[in-house]
Backbone as a printed PyTorch tensor [residue, N CA C, xyz], in Angstrom:
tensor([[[107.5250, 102.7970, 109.4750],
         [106.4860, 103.1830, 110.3880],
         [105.2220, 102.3890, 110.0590]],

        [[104.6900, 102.0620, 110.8890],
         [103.2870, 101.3920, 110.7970],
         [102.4140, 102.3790, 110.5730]],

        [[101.2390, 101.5140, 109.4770],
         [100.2450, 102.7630, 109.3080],
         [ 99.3040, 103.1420, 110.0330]],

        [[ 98.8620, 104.1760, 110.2370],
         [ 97.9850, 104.9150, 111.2900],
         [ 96.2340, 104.4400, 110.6670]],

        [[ 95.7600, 104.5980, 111.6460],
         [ 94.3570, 104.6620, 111.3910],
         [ 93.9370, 105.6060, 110.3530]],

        [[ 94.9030, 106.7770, 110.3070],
         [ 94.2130, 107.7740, 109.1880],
         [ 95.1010, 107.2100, 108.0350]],

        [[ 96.2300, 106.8880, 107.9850],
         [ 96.5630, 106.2800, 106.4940],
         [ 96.4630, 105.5170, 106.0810]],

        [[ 95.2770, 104.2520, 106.9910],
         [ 94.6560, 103.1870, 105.8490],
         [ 93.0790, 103.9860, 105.6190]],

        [[ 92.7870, 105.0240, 106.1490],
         [ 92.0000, 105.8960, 105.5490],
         [ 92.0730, 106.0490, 104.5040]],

        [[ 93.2520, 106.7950, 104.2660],
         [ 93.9680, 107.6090, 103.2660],
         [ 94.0620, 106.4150, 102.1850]],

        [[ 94.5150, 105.0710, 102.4350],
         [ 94.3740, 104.0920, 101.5940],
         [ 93.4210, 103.7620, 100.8920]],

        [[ 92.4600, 103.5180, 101.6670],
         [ 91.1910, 103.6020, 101.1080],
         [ 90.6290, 104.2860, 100.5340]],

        [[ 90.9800, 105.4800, 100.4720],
         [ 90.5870, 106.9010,  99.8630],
         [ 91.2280, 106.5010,  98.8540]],

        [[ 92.1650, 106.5790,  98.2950],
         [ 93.4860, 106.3460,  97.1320],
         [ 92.5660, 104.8080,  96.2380]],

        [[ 92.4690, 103.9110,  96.9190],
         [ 92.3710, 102.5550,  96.3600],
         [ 90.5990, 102.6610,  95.8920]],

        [[ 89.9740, 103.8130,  96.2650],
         [ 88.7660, 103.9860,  96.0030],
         [ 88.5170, 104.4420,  93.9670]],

        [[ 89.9160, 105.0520,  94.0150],
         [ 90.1170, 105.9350,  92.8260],
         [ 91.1080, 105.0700,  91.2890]],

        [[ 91.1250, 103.5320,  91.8460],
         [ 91.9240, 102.7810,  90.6800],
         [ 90.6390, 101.6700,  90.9920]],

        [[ 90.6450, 101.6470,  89.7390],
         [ 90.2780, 100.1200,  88.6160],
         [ 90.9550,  99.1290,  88.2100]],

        [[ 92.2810,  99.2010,  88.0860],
         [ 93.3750,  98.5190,  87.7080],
         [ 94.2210,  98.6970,  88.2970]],

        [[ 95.2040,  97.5920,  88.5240],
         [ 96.5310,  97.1900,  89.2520],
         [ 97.6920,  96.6100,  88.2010]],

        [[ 98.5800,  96.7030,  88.3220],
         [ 99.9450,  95.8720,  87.7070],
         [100.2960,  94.9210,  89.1870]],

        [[100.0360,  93.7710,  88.4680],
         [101.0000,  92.8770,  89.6500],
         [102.3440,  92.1580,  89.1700]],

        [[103.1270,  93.0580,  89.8680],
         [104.5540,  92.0700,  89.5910],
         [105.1410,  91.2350,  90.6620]],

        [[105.5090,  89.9520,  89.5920],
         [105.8360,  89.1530,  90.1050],
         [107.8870,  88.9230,  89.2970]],

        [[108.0200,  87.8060,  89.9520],
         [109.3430,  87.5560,  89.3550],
         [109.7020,  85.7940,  88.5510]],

        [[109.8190,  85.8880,  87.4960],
         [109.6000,  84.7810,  86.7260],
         [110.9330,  83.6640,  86.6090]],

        [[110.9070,  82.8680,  86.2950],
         [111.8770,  81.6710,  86.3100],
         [113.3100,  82.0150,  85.9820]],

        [[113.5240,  83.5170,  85.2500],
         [114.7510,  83.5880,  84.6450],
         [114.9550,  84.5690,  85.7100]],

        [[114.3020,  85.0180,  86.7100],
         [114.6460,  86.0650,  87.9620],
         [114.2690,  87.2000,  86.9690]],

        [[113.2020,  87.7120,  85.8060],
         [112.7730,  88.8790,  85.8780],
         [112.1420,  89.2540,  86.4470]],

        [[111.6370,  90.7500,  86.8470],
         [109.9570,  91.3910,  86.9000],
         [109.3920,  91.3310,  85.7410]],

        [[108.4350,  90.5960,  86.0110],
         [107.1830,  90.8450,  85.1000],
         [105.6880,  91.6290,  86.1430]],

        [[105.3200,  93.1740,  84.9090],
         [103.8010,  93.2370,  85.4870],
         [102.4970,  92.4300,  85.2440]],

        [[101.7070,  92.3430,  85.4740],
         [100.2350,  91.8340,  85.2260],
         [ 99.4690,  92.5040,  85.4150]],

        [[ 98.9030,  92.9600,  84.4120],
         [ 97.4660,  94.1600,  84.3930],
         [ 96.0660,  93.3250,  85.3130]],

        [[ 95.7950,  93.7540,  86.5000],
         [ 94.3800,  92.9920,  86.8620],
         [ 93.3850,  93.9610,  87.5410]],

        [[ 92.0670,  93.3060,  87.1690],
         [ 91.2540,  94.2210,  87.7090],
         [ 91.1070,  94.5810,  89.4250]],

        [[ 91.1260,  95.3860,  90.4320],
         [ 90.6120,  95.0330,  91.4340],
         [ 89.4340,  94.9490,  91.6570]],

        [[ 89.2570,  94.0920,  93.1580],
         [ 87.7210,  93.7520,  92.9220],
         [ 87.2830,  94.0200,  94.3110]],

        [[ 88.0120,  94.7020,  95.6780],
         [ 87.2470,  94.7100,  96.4510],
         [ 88.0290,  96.2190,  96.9490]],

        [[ 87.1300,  97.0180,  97.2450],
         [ 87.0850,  98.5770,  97.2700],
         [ 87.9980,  98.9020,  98.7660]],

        [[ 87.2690,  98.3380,  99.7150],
         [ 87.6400,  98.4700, 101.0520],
         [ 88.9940,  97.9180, 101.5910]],

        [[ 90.0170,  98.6480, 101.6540],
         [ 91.5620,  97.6440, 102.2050],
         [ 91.3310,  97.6930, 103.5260]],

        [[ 91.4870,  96.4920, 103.6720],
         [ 91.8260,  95.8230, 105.1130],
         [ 93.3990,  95.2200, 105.4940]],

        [[ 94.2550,  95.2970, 104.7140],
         [ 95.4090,  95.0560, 104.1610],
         [ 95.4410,  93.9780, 103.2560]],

        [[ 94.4140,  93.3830, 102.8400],
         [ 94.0030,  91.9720, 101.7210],
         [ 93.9530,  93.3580, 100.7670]],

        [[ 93.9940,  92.5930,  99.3790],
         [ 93.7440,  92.9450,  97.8760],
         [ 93.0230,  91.4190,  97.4310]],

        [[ 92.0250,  91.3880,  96.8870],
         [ 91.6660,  90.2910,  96.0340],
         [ 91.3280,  90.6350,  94.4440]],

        [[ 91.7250,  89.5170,  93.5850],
         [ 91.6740,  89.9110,  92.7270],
         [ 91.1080,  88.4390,  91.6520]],

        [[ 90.7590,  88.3450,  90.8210],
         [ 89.6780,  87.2380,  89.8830],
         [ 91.3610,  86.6260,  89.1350]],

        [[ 91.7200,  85.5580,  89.1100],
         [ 92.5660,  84.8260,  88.0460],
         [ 92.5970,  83.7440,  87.5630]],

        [[ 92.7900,  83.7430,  86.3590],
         [ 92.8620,  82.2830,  85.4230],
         [ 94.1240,  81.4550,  86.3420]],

        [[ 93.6730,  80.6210,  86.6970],
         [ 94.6520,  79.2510,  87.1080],
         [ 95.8660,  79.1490,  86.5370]],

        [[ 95.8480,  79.5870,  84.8990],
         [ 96.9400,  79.0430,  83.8960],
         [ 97.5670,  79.8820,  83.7700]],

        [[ 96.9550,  81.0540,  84.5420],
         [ 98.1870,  82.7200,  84.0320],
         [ 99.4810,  82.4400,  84.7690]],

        [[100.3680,  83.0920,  83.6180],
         [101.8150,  82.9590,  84.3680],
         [102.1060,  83.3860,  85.9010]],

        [[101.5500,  84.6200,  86.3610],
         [101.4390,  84.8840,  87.6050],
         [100.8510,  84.3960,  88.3120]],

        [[100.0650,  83.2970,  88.5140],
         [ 99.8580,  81.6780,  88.7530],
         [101.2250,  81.5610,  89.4360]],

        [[101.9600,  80.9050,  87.9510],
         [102.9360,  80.2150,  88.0350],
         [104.1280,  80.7620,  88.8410]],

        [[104.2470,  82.1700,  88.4870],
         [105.3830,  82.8250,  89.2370],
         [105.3290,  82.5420,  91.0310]],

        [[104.0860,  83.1750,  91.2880],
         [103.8530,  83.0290,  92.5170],
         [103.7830,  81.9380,  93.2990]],

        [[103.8980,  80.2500,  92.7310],
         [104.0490,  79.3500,  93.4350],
         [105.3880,  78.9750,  93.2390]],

        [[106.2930,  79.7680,  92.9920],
         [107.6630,  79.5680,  93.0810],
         [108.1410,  81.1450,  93.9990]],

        [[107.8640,  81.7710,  94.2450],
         [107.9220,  83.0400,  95.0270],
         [106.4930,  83.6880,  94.7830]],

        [[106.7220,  83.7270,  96.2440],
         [105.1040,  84.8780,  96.6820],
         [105.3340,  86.0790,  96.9990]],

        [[106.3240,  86.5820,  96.8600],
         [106.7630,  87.6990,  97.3620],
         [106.2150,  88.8080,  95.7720]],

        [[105.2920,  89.7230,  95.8690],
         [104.7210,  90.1300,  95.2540],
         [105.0330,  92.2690,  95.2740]],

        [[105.0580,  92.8680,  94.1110],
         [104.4510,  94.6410,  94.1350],
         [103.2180,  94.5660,  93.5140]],

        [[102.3130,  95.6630,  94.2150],
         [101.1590,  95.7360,  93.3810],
         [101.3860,  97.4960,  93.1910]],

        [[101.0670,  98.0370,  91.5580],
         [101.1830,  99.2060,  91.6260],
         [ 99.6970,  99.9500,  90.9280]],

        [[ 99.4990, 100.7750,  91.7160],
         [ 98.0680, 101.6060,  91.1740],
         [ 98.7640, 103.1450,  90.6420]],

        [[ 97.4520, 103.6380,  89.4540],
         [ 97.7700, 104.9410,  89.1120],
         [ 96.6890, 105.6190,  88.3460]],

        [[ 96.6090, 106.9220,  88.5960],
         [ 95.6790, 107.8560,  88.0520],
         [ 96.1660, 108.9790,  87.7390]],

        [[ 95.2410, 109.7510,  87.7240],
         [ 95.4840, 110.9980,  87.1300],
         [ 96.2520, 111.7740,  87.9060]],

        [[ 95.8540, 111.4010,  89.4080],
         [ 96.6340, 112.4510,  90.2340],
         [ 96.6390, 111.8700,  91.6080]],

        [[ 97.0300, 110.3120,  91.2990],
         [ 97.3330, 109.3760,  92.8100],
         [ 98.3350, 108.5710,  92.1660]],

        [[ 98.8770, 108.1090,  93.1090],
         [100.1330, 106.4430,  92.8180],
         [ 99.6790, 105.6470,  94.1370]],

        [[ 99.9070, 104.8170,  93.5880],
         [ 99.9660, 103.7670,  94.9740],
         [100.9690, 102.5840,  95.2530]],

        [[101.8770, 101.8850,  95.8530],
         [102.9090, 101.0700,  95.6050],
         [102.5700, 100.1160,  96.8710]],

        [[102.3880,  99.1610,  96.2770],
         [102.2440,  97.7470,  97.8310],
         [103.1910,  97.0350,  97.5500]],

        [[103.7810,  96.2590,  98.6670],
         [105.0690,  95.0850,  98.7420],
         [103.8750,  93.9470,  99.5350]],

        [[103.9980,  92.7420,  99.2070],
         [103.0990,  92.1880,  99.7880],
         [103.7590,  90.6870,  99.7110]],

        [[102.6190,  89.2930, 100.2530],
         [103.1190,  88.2970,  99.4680],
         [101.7320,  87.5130,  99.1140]],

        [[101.6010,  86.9620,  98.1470],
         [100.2410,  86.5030,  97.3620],
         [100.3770,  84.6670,  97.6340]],

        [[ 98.6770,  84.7870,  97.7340],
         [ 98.5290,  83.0060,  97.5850],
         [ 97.1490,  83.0890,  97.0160]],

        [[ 97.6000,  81.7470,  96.1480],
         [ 96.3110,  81.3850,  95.1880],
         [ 95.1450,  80.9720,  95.8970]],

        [[ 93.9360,  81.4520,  96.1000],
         [ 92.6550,  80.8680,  96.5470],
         [ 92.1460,  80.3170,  95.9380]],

        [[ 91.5720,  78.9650,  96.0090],
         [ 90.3410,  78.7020,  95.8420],
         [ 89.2610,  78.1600,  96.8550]],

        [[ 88.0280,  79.5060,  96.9010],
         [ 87.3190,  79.5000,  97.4250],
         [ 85.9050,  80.1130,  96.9300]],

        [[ 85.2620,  79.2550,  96.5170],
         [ 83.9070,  79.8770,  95.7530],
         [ 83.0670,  80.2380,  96.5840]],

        [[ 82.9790,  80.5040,  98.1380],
         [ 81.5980,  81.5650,  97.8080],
         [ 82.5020,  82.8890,  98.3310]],

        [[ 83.5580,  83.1030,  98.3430],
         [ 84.3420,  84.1050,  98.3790],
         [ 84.0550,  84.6490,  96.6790]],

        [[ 84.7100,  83.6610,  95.9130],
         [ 84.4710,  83.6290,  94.6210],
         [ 83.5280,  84.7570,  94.0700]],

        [[ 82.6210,  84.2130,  94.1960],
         [ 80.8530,  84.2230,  94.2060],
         [ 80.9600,  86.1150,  94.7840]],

        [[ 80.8870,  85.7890,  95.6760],
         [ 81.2490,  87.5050,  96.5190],
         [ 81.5700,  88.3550,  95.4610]],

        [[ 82.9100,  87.9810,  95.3830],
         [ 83.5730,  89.4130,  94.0290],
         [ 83.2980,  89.4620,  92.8700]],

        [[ 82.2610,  88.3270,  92.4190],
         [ 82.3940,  87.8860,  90.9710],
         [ 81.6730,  89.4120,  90.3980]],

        [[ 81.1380,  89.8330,  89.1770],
         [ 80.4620,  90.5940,  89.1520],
         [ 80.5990,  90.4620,  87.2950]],

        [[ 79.4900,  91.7680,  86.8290],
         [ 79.4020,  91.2110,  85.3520],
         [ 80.8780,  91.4990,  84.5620]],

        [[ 81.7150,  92.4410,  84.9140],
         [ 82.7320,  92.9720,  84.0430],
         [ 83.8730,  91.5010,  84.0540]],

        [[ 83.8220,  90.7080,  85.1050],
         [ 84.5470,  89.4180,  85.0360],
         [ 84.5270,  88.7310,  83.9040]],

        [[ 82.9270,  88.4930,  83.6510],
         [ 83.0640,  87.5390,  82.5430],
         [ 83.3450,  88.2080,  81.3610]],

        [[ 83.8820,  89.2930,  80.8680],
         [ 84.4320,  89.4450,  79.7300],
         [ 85.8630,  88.1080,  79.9580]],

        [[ 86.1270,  88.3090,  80.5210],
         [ 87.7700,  87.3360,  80.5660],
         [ 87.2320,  85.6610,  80.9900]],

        [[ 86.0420,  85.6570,  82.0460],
         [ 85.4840,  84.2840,  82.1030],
         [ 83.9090,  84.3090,  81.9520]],

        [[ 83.7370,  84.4180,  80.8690],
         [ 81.7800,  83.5690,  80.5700],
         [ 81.3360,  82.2080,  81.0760]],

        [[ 82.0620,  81.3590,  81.6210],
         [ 81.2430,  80.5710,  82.4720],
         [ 81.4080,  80.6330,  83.4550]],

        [[ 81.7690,  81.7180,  84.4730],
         [ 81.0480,  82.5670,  85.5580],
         [ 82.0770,  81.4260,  86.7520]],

        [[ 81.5840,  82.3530,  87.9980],
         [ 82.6400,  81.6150,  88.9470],
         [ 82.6770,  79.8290,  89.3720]],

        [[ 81.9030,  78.9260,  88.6560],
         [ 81.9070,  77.6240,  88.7430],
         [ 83.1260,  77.3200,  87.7770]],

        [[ 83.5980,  78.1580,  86.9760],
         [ 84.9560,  77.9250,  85.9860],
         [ 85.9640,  77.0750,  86.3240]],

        [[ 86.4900,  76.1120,  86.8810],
         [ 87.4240,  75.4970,  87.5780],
         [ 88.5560,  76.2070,  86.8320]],

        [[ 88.9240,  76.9830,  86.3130],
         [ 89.8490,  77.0460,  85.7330],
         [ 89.9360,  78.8380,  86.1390]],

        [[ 88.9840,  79.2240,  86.9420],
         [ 89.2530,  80.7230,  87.4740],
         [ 89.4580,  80.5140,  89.0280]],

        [[ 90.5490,  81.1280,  89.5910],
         [ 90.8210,  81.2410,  91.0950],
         [ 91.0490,  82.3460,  91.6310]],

        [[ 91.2360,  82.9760,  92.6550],
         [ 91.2240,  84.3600,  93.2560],
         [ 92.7450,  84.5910,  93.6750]],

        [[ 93.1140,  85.3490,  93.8020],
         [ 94.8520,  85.6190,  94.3150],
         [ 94.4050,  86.9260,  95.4710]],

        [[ 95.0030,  86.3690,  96.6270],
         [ 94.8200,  87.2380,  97.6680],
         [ 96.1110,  87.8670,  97.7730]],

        [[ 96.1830,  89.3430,  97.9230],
         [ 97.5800,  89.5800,  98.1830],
         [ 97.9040,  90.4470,  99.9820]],

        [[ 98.6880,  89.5330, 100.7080],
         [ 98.6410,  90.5020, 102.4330],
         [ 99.6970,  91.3740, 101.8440]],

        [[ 99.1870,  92.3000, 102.1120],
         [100.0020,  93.7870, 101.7350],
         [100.9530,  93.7990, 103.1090]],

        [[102.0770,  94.4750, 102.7840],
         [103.0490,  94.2300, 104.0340],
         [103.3520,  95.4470, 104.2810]],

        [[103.8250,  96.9210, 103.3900],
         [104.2360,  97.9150, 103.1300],
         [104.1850,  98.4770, 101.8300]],

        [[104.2640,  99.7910, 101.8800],
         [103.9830, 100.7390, 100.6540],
         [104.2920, 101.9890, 100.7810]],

        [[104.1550, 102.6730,  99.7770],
         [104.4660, 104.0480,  99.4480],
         [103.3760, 104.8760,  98.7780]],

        [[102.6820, 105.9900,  99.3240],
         [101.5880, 106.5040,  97.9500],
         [102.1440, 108.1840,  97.6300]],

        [[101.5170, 108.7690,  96.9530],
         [101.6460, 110.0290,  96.2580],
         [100.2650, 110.4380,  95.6560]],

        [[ 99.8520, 111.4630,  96.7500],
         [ 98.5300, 112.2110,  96.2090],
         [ 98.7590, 113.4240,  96.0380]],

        [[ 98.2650, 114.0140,  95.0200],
         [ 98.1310, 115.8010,  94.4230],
         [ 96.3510, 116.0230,  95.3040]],

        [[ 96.7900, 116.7700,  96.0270],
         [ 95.0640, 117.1140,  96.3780],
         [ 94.1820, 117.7930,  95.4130]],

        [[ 93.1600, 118.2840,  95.3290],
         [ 92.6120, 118.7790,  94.3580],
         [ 91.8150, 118.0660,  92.7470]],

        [[ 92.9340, 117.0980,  93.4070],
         [ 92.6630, 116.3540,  91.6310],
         [ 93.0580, 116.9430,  90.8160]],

        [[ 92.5420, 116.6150,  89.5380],
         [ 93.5850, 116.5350,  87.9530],
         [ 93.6660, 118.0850,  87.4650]],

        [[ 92.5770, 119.0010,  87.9110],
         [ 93.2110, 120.9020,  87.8900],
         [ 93.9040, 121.0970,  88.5890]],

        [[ 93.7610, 120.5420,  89.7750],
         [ 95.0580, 121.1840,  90.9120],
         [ 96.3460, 120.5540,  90.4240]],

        [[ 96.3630, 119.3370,  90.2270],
         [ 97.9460, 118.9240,  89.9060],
         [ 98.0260, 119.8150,  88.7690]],

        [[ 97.8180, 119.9600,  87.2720],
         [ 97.8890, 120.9550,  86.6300],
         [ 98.4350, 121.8350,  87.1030]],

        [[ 97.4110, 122.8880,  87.7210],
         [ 98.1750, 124.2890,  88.6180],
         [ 99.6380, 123.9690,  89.2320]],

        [[ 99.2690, 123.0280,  89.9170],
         [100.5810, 122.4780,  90.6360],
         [101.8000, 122.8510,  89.6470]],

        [[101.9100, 121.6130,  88.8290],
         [102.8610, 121.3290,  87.9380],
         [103.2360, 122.5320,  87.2770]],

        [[102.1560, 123.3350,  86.6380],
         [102.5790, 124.8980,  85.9700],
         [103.0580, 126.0110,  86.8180]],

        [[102.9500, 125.9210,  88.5110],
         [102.9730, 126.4870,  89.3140],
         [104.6930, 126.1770,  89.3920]],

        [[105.0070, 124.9460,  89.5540],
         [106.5190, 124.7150,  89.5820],
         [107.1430, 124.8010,  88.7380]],

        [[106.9980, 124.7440,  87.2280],
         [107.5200, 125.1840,  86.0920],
         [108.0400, 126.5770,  86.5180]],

        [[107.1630, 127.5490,  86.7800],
         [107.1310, 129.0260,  86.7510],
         [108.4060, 129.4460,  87.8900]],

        [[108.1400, 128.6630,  88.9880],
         [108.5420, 129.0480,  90.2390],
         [109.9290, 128.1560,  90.6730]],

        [[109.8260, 127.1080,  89.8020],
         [111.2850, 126.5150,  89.8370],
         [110.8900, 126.0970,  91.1900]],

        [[110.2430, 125.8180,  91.6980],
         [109.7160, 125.4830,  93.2160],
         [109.2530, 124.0530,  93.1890]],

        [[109.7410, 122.8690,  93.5320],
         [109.4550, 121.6180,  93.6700],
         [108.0510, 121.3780,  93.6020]],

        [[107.4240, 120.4070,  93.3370],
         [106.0630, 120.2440,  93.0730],
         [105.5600, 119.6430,  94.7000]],

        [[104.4470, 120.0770,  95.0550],
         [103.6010, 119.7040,  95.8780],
         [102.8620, 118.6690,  95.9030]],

        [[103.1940, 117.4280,  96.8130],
         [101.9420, 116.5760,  96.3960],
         [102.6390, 115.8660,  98.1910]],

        [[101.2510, 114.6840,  98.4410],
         [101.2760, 114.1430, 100.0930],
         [101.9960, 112.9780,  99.4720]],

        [[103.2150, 112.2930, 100.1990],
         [103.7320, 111.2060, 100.0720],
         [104.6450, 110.5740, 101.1260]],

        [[103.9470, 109.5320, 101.8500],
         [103.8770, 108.5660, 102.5250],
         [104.3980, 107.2670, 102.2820]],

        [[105.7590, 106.6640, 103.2070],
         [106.2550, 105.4140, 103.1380],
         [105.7320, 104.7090, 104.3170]],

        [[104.1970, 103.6810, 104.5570],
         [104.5810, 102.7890, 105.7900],
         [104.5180, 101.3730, 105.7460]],

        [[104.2220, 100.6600, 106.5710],
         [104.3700,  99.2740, 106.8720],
         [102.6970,  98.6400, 107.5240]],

        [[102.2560,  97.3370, 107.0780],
         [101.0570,  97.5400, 107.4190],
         [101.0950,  96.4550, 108.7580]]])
């Protein structure tokens, strides 16, 4: 199913609540490998952008297959994207997302030739929200212990 106006809401709502992503890719011997990366732009439009070293293996993976998962998680959300990624370089895009927590990983700031952006078009996904947040899932979870009653939470498969 294609997603509705309220579930890239709902996306946005979800993607409002992670800092970090795993991006897996698939490497020369045909594994998954994840990649811990920061995200950097709040608002999904079905793009993800994200800050990367040129030389990182997921670089490399991805110019041999672009076919990409990105997975988010918290206390009391999941998020799962199927997508396919291409390397940018474009500095005043760059420039745009750069911000101070970057340069822990690059100190000479987005003129780095050696830092590039990875855009990922999200294609489809899956999420899992507990409403309430991290007491309610609690309750939740102790609620189904007790009650032998499946756990409650919103979960959504669509296509973007």
């Amino acid at each position: 199913m294609t997603a509705s106006s309220s579930e890239l809401h709902k996306l946005n709502d979800l993607l409002e609540k992670f800092r970090f992503a795993m991006l897996t890719t698939r490497t020369t011997d045909d594994k998954l490998t994840a990649h811990p990366l920061t995200v950097q732009e709040a608002e999904f439009d079905g793009d993800l952008w994200f800050i990367i070293g040129k030389s990182a293996s997921a670089v490399e993976d991805i110019a041999r297959d672009p076919n990409v998962g990105v997975s988010f998680s918290s206390n009391d959300s999941w998020l799962s994207l199927a997508g396919t990624a291409l390397v940018v370089e474009d500095l005043a895009k760059l420039r745009e997302l750069w911000n101070p927590a970057v340069e822990a990983w690059f100190p000479d700031g987005p003129e780095d030739p050696n830092v590039v952006l990875l855009k990922v078009d999200a294609l489809s996904g899956e999420y899992w929200d507990s409403a309430g947040g991290k007491v309610a899932t609690l309750v939740s979870l102790v609620k189904s212990k007790i009650t032998g009653e499946a756990f409650e939470a919103d979960n959504e498969k669509f296509d973007l």
